[in-house]
Short mmCIF file of C-alpha atoms and ligand atoms in Angstrom, two decimals:
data_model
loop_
_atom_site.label_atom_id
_atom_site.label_comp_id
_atom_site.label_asym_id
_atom_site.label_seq_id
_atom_site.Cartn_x
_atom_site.Cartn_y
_atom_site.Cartn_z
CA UNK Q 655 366.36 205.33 111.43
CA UNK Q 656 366.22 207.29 108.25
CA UNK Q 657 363.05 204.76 106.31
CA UNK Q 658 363.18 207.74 104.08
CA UNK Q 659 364.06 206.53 101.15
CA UNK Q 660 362.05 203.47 101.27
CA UNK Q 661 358.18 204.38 101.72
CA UNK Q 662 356.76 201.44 104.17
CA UNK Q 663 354.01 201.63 106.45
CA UNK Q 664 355.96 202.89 109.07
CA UNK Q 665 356.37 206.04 106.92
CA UNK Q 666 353.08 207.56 106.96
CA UNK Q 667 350.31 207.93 109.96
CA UNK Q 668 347.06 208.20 109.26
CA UNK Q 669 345.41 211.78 109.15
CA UNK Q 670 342.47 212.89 107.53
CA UNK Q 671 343.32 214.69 103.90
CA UNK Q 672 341.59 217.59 105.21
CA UNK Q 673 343.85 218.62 107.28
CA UNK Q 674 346.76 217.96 105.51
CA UNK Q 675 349.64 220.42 103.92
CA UNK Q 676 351.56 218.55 101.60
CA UNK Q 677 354.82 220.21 99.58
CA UNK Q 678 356.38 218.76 96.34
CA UNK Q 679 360.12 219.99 95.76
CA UNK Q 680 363.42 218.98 96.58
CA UNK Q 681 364.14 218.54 100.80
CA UNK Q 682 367.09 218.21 102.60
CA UNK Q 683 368.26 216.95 106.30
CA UNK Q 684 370.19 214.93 108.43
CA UNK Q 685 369.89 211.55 109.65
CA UNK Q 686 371.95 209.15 111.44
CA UNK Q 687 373.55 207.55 108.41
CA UNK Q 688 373.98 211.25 106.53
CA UNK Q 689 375.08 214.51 107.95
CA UNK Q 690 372.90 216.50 104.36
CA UNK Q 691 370.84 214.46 102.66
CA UNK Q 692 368.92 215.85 99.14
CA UNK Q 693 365.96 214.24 98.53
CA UNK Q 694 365.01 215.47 95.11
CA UNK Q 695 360.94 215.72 93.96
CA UNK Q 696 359.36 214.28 96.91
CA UNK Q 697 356.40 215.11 98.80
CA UNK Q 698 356.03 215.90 102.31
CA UNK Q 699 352.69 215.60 103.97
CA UNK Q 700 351.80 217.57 107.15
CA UNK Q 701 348.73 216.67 109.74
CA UNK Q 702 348.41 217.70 113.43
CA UNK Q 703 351.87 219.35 113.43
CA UNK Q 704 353.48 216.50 112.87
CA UNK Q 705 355.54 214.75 109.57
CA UNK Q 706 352.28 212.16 108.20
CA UNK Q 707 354.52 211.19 105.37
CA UNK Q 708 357.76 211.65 103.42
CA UNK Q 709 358.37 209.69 99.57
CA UNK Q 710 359.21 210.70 96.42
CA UNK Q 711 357.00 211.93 94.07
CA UNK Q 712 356.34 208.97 92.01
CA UNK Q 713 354.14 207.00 95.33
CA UNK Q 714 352.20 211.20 95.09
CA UNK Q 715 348.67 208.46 93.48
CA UNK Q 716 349.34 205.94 96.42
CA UNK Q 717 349.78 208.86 98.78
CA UNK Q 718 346.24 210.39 97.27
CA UNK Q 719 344.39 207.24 97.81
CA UNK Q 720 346.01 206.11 101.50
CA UNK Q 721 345.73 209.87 103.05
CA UNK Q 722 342.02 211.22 100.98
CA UNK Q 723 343.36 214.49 99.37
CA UNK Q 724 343.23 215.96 96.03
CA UNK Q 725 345.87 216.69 93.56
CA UNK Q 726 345.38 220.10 94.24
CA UNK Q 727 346.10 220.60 97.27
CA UNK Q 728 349.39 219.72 96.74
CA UNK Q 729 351.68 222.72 96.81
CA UNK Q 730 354.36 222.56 94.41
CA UNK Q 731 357.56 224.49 95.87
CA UNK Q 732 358.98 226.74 93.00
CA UNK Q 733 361.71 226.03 90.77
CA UNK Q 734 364.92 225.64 92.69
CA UNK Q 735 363.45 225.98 96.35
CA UNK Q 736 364.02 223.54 99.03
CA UNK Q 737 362.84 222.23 102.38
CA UNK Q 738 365.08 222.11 105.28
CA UNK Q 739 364.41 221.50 108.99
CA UNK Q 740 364.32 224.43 111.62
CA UNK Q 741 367.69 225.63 112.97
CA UNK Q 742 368.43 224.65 116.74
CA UNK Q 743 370.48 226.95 118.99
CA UNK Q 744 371.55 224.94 121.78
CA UNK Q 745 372.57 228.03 123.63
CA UNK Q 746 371.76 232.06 123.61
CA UNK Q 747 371.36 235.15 125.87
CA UNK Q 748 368.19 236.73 125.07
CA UNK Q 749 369.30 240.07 126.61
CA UNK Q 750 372.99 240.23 125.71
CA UNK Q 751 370.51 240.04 121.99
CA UNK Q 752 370.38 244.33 123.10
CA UNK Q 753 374.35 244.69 122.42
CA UNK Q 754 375.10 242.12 120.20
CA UNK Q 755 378.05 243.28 117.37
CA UNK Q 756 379.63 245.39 119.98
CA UNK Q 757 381.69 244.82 122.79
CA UNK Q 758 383.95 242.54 121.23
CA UNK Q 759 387.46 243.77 122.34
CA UNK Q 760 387.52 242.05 126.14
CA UNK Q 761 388.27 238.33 126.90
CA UNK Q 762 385.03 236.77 129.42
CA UNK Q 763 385.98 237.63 132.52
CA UNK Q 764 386.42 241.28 132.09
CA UNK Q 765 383.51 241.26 129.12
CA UNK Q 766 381.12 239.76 131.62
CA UNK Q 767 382.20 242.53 134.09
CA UNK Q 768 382.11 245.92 131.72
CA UNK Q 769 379.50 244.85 129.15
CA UNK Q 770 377.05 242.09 130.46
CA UNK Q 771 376.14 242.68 134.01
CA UNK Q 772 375.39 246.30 133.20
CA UNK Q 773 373.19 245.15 130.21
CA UNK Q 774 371.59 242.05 132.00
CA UNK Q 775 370.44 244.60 134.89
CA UNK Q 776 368.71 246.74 132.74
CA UNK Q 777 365.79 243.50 132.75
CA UNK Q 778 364.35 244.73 136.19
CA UNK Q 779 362.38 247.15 133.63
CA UNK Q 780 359.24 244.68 132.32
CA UNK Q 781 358.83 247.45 129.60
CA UNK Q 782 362.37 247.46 128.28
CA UNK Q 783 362.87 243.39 128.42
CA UNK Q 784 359.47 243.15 126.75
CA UNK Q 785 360.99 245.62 123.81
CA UNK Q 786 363.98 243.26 123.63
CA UNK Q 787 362.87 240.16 124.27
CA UNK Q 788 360.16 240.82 121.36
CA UNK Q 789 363.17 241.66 119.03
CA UNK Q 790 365.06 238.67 119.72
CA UNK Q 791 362.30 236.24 119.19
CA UNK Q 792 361.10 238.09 115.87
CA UNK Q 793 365.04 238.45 114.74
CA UNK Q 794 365.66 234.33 115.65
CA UNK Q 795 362.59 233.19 114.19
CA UNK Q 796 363.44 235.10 111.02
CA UNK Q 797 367.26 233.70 110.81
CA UNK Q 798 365.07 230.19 110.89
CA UNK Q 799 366.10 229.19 113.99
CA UNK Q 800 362.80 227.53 115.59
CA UNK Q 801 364.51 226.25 118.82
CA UNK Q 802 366.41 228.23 120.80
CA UNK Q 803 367.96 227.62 124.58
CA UNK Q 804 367.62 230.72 126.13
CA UNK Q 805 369.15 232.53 128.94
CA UNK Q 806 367.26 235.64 130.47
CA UNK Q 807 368.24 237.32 133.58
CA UNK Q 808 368.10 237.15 137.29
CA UNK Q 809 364.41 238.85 137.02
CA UNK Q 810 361.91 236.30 137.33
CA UNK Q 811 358.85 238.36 135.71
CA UNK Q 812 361.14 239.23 132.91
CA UNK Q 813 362.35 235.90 132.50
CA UNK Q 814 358.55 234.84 132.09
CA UNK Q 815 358.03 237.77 129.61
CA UNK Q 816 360.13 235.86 127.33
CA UNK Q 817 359.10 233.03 128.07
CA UNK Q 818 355.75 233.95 126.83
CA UNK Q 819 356.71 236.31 123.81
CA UNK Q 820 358.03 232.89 122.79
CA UNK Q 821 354.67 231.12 123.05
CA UNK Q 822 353.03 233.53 121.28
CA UNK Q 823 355.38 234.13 118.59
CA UNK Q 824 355.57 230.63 117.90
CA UNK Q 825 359.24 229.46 118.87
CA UNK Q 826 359.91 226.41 120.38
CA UNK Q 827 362.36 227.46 123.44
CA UNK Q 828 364.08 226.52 126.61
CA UNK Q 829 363.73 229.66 128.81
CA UNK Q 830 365.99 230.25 132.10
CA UNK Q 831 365.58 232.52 134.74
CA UNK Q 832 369.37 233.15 135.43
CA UNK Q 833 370.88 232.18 139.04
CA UNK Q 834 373.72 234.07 140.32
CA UNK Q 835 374.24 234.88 144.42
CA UNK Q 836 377.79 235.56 144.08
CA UNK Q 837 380.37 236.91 141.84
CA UNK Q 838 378.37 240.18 140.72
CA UNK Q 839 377.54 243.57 141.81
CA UNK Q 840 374.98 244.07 144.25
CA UNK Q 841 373.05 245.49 141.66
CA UNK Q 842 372.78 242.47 140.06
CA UNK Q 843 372.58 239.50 142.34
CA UNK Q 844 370.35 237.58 144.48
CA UNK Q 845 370.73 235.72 148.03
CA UNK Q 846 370.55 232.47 147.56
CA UNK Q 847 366.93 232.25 149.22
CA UNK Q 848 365.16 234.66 146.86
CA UNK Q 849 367.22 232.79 143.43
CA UNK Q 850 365.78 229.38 144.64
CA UNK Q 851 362.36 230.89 145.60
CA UNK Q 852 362.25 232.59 142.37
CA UNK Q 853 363.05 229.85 140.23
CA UNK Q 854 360.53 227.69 141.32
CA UNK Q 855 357.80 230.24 141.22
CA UNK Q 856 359.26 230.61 137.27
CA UNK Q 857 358.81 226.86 136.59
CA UNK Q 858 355.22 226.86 137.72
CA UNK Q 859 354.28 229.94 136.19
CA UNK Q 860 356.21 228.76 132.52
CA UNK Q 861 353.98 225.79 133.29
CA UNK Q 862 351.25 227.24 133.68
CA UNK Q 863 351.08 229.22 129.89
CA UNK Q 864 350.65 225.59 129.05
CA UNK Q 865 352.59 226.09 125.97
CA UNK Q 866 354.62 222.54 125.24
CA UNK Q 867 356.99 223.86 123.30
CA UNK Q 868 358.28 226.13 125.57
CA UNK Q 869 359.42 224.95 128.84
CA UNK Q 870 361.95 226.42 132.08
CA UNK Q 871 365.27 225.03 132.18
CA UNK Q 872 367.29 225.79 135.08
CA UNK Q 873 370.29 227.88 134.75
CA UNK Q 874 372.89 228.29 137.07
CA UNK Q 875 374.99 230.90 135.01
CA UNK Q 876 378.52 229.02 135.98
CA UNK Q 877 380.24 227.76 138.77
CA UNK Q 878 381.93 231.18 139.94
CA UNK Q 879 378.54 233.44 139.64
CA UNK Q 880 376.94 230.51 141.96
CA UNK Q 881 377.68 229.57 145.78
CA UNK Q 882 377.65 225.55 146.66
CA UNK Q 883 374.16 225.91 148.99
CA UNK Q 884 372.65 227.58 145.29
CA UNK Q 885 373.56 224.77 143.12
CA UNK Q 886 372.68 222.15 145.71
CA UNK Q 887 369.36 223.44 145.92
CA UNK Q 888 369.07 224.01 141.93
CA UNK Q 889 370.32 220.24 141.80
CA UNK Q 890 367.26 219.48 144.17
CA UNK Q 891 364.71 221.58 141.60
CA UNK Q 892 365.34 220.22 138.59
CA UNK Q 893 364.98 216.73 140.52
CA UNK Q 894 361.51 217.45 141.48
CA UNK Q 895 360.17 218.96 138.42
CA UNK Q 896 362.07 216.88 136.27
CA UNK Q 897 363.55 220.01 133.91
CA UNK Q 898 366.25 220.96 131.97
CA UNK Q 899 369.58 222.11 133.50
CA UNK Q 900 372.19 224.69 131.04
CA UNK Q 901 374.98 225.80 132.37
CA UNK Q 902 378.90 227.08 131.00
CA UNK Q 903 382.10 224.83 131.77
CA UNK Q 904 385.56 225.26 130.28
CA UNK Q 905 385.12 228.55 128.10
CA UNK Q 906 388.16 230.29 128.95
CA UNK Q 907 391.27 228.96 130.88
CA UNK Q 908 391.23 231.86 133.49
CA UNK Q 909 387.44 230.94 134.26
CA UNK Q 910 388.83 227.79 135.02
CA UNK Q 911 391.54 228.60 137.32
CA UNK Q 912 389.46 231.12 139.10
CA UNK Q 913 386.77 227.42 139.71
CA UNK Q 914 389.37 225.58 140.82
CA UNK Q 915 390.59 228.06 143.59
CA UNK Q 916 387.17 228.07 144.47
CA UNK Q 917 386.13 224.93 144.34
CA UNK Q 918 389.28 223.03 145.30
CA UNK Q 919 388.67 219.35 146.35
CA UNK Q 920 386.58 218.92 143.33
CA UNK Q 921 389.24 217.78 140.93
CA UNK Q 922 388.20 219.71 138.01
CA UNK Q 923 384.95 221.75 136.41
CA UNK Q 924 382.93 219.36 135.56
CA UNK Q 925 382.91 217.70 138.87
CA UNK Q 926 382.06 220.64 140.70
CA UNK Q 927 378.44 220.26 139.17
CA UNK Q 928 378.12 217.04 139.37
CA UNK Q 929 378.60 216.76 142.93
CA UNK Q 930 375.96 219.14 143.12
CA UNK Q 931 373.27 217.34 141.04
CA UNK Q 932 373.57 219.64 137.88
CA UNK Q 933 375.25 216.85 135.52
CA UNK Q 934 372.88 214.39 133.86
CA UNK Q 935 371.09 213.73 130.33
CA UNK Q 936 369.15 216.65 130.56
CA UNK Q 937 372.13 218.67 130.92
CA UNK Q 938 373.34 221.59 128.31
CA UNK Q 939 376.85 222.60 128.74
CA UNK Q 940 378.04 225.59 126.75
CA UNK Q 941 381.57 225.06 125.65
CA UNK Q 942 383.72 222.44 126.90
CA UNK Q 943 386.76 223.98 125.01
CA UNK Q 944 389.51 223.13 128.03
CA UNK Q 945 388.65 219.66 128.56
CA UNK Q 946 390.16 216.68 130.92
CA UNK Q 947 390.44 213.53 130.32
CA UNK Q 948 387.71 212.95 133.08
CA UNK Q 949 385.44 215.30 132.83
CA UNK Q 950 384.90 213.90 129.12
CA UNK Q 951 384.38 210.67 130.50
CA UNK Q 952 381.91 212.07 132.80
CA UNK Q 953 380.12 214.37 130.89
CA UNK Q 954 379.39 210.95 128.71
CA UNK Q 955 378.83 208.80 131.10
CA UNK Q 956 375.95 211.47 132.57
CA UNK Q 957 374.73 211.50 129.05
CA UNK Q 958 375.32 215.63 129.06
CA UNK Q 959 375.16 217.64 125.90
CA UNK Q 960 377.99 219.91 124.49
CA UNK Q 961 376.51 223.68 123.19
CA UNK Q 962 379.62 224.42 120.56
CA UNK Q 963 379.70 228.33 120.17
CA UNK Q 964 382.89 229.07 117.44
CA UNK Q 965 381.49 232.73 117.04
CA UNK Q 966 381.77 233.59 120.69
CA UNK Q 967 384.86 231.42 121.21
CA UNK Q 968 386.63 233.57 118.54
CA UNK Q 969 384.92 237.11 119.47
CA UNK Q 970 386.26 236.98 122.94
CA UNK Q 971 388.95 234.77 122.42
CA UNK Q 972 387.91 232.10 124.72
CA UNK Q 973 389.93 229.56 122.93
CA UNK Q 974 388.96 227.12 119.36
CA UNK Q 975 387.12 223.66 120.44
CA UNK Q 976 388.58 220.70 119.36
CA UNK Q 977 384.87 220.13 117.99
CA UNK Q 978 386.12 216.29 115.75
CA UNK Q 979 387.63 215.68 118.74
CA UNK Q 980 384.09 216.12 120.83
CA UNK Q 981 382.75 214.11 118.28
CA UNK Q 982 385.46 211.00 118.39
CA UNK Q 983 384.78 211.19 121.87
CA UNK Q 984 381.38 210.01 121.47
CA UNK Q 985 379.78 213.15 122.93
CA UNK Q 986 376.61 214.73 122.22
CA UNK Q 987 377.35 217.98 120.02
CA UNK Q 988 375.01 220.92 118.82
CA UNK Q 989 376.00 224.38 117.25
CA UNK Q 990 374.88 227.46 119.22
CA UNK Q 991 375.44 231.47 118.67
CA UNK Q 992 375.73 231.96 122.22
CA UNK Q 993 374.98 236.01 121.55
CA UNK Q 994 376.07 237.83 122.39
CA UNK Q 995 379.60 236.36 123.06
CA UNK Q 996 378.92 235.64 119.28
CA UNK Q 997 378.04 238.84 117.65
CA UNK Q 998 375.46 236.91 115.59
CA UNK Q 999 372.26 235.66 116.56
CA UNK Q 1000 372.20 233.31 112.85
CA UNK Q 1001 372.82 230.11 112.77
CA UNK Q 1002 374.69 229.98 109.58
CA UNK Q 1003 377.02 232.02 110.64
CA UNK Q 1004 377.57 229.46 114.03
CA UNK Q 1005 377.99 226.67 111.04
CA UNK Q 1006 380.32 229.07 109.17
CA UNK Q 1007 382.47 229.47 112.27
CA UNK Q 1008 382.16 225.71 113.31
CA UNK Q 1009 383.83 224.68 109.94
CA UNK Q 1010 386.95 227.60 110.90
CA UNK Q 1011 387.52 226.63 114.37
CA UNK Q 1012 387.79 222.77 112.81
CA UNK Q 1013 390.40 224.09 109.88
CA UNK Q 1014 392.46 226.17 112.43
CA UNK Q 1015 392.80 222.56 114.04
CA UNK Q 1016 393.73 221.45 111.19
CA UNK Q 1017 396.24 224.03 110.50
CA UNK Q 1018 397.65 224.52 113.31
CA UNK Q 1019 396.80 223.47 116.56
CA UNK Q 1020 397.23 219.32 116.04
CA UNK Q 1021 401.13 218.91 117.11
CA UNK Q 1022 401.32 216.85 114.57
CA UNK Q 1023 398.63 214.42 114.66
CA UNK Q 1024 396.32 213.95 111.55
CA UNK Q 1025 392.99 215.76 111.94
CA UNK Q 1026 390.39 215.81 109.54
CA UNK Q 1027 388.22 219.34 109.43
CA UNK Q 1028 384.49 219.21 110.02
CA UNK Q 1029 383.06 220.47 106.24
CA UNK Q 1030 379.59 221.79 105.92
CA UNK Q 1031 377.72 218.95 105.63
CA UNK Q 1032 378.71 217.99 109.60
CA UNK Q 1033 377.57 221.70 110.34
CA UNK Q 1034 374.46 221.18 109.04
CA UNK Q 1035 373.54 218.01 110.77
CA UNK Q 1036 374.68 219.46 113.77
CA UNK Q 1037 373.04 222.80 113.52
CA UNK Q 1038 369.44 220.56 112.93
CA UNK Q 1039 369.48 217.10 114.45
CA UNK Q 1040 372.77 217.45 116.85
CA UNK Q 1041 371.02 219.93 118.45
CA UNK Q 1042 367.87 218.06 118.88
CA UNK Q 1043 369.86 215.55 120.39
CA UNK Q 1044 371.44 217.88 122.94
CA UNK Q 1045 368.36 219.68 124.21
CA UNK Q 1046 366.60 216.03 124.18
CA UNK Q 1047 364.25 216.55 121.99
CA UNK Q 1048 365.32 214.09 119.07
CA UNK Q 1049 362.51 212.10 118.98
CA UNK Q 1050 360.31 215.50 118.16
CA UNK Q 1051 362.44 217.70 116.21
CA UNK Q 1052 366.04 217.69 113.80
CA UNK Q 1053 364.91 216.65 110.86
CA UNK Q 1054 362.07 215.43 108.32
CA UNK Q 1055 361.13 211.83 109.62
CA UNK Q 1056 357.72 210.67 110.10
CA UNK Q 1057 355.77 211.50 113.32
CA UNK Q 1058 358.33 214.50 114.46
CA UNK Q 1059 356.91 217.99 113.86
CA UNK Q 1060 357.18 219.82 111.51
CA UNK Q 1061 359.39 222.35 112.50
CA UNK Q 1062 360.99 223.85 109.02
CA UNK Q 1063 362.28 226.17 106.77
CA UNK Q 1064 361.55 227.07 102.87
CA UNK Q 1065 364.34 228.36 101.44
CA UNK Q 1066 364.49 230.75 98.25
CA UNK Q 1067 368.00 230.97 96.35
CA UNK Q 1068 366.35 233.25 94.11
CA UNK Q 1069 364.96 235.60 96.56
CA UNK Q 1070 364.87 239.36 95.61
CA UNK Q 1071 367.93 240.90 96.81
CA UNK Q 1072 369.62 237.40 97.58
CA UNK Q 1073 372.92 237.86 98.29
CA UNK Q 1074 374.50 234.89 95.93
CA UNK Q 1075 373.77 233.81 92.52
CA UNK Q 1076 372.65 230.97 90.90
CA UNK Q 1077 373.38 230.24 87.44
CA UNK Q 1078 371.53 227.52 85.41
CA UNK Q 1079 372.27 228.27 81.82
CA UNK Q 1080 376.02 228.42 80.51
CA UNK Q 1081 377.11 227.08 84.13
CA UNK Q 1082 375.05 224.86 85.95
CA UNK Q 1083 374.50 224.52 89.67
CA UNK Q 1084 373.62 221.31 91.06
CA UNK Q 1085 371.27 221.06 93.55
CA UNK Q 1086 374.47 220.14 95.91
CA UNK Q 1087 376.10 223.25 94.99
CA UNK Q 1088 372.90 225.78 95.83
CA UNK Q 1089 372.38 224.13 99.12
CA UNK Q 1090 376.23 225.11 99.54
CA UNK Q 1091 376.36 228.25 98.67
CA UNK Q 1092 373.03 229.10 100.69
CA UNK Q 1093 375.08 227.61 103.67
CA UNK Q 1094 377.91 229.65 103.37
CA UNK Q 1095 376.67 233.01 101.65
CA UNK Q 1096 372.97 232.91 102.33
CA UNK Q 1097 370.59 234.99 104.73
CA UNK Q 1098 367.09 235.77 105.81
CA UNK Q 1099 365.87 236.77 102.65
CA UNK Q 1100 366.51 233.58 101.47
CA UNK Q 1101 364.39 232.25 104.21
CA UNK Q 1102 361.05 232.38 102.75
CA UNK Q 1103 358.99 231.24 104.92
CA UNK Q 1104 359.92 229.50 108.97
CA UNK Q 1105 357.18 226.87 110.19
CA UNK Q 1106 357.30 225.39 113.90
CA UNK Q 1107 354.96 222.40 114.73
CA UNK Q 1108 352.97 222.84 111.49
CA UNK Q 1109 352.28 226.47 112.23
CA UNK Q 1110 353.65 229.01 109.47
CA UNK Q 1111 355.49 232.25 111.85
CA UNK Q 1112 357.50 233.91 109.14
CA UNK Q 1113 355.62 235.51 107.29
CA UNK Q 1114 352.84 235.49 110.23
CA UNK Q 1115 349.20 235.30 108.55
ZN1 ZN E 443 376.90 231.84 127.09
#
């Protein structure tokens, strides 16, 4: 429901003014109904974490007399600033983070073979993965992106290293310890034994930081880098805790070849982990370019979600998702940088991408049938709420209605060095047309300041 627009009693919970931030200014987000809404001069009040209420400006007296706080303490945003929620990448290497922007001549197969596995290896090191996982949590948080999915490696106490940089830097993540007992160098693999035994120990030690925003996910890399007994057993895991699962399907059509020599009696990708107990709501599949007719169907019917990466698809030349197609099909859809596949680790530039994979559709790829591009505005909602609703956490996070948390960003079109303009005398921008241009030309320094669960972490007090 959006119940936005219409203050009610369902749009504020009670919490004492004292503890309240409240922001006056102009906020926008997604709901159901609207990919980017603007809600122009309306306050936002903040208790516990969480969104205590959302109206416009002209309820601010009722607000003071319902919620106990003082005029003052209302923080105007300045002129021309806006609210929007947190950025959600559904799906990211944390230690591919060390050679992102290079590497970018090789389709996956052979990328995964010269430039990954010798990269990902490097993790064994609890210095070095502590120096890069430290960057990639600082570097996310400051591109606004307050949830991320995250892959680590096969190392389990490296793999917790970033799982608590995380905590303590104030992300909200999904952390995997990597499974792979196939497929690699013997450098970098496990048996099958030590990948289950290490997992587990991972999900009770992630547990045990007793962080609740950050939390294991398993992560079977993909079908080829993983044996049947492995996934079986993974299947079996995230049963009994009850966790995530993220995985890659369909990314390149030599990938899936090389699956269905391997796994033949399967019928296609998708099937392969769902026999083995890896397909269900929790689910987050990276992807899903190549797709059947039935593995759509399934991936629906298990109530999956789709990871849509257009940087790495186009970097390594994986192939351009039909991504209003996904959506048509009913399917649960969130934007993700996938780094470094994607040479970027912003989400802006995933929503830039997202809108050029949909044109090349448009241009080319349709045979003929009508297609209508995804514009900005779907980006948006699915770089906020979309992904919410992949990684399951919709009912917490996305966007700006009352009782999620406040997981947000403050952004500054007039920031020092900001790398567009915006003119308000001769020419007038709209409010419609900043938002734009921040979305297609805008970057961290126009990011002011990055908030997760309440809790300012860019700038850090
Ligand atoms: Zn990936």
């Amino acid at each position: 429901m959006n119940g936005i627009n219409k203050p009610s009693n369902e749009d504020h919970f009670s919490v004492n003014g004292n503890d309240l931030q409240i922001f006056q200014g102009t906020l926008i987000h997604a709901t159901n109904d609207h990919p980017l809404l603007i809600l122009e001069d309306h306050v936002i009040g903040v208790g516990q974490g969480k969104i205590a209420f959302v109206a416009p400006s002209s309820e601010l007296s009722n607000l003071i007399d319902r919620h106990g706080f003082q005029q003052n303490e209302v923080r105007q945003l300045q002129k021309g600033n806006f609210l929007m929620p947190g950025f959600v990448d559904t799906h990211i290497h944390a230690p591919q983070y060390v050679y992102a922007g290079t590497g970018t001549d090789l389709p996956l197969l052979s990328w995964l073979t010269r430039y990954t596995i010798p990269v990902e290896s490097k993790f064994k090191d609890l210095k070095f993965a502590s120096l890069a996982y430290n960057d990639v949590v600082e570097t996310t948080l400051k591109v606004g992106t307050t949830t991320a999915c995250y892959y680590a490696t096969i190392h389990k106490h490296a793999s917790l290293r970033l799982a608590e940089i995380a905590a303590n830097l104030g992300q909200r993540a999904f952390v995997g310890k990597v499974n792979m007992d196939t497929f690699s160098p013997d450098y970098y693999l496990e048996t099958t034994q030590e990948s289950i035994r290490d997992t587990e120990w991972f999900i009770e030690q992630v547990r045990e930081l007793n962080c609740p925003r950050v939390n294991p996910i398993i992560t079977p890399r993909f079908a080829l880098s993983c044996t049947s007994p492995l996934m079986t057993q993974l299947g079996v895991l995230a049963d009994k805790y009850d966790v995530h699962i993220q995985t890659h399907i369909n990314e390149s059509l030599d990938e899936i070849a090389s699956v269905k020599e391997k796994f033949p009696g399967y019928g296609n990708y998708a099937r392969v982990y769902d026999a083995h107990g890896l397909m269900n709501n929790k689910t987050v599949l990276a992807h899903c370019i190549h797709m059947e007719d039935d593995e759509v169907s399934l991936i629906k019917e298990r109530g999956a979600g789709v990871a849509h990466c257009p940087c790495s698809n186009f970097t390594i030349m994986s192939g351009v998702m039909n991504l209003r197609e996904r959506l048509q099909q009913g399917l649960k859809v969130g934007l993700a940088t996938d780094v470094s596949g994607g040479y970027s680790s912003s989400m802006l530039v995933a929503m830039r991408q997202a809108v050029i994979a949909s044109r090349v559709h448009s241009i080319s790829l349709t045979d003929g049938k009508e297609h209508i591009p995804v514009e900005y505005h779907e980006a948006f909602r699915l770089a906020t709420l979309g992904g919410s609703e992949v990684l399951g956490l919709s009912d917490k996070i996305g966007n700006f209605e009352v009782g999620k948390e406040f997981d947000a960003l403050i952004i500054d079109p007039h920031a020092a060095n900001s790398p567009f303009h915006v003119y308000d005398t001769l020419y007038t921008d709209t409010i419609e047309d900043i938002v734009q241009k921040f979305l297609y030309l805008g970057d961290d320094r126009n990011i002011a300041e990055v908030y997760v669960g309440g809790e300012r972490v860019k700038p850090r007090t």
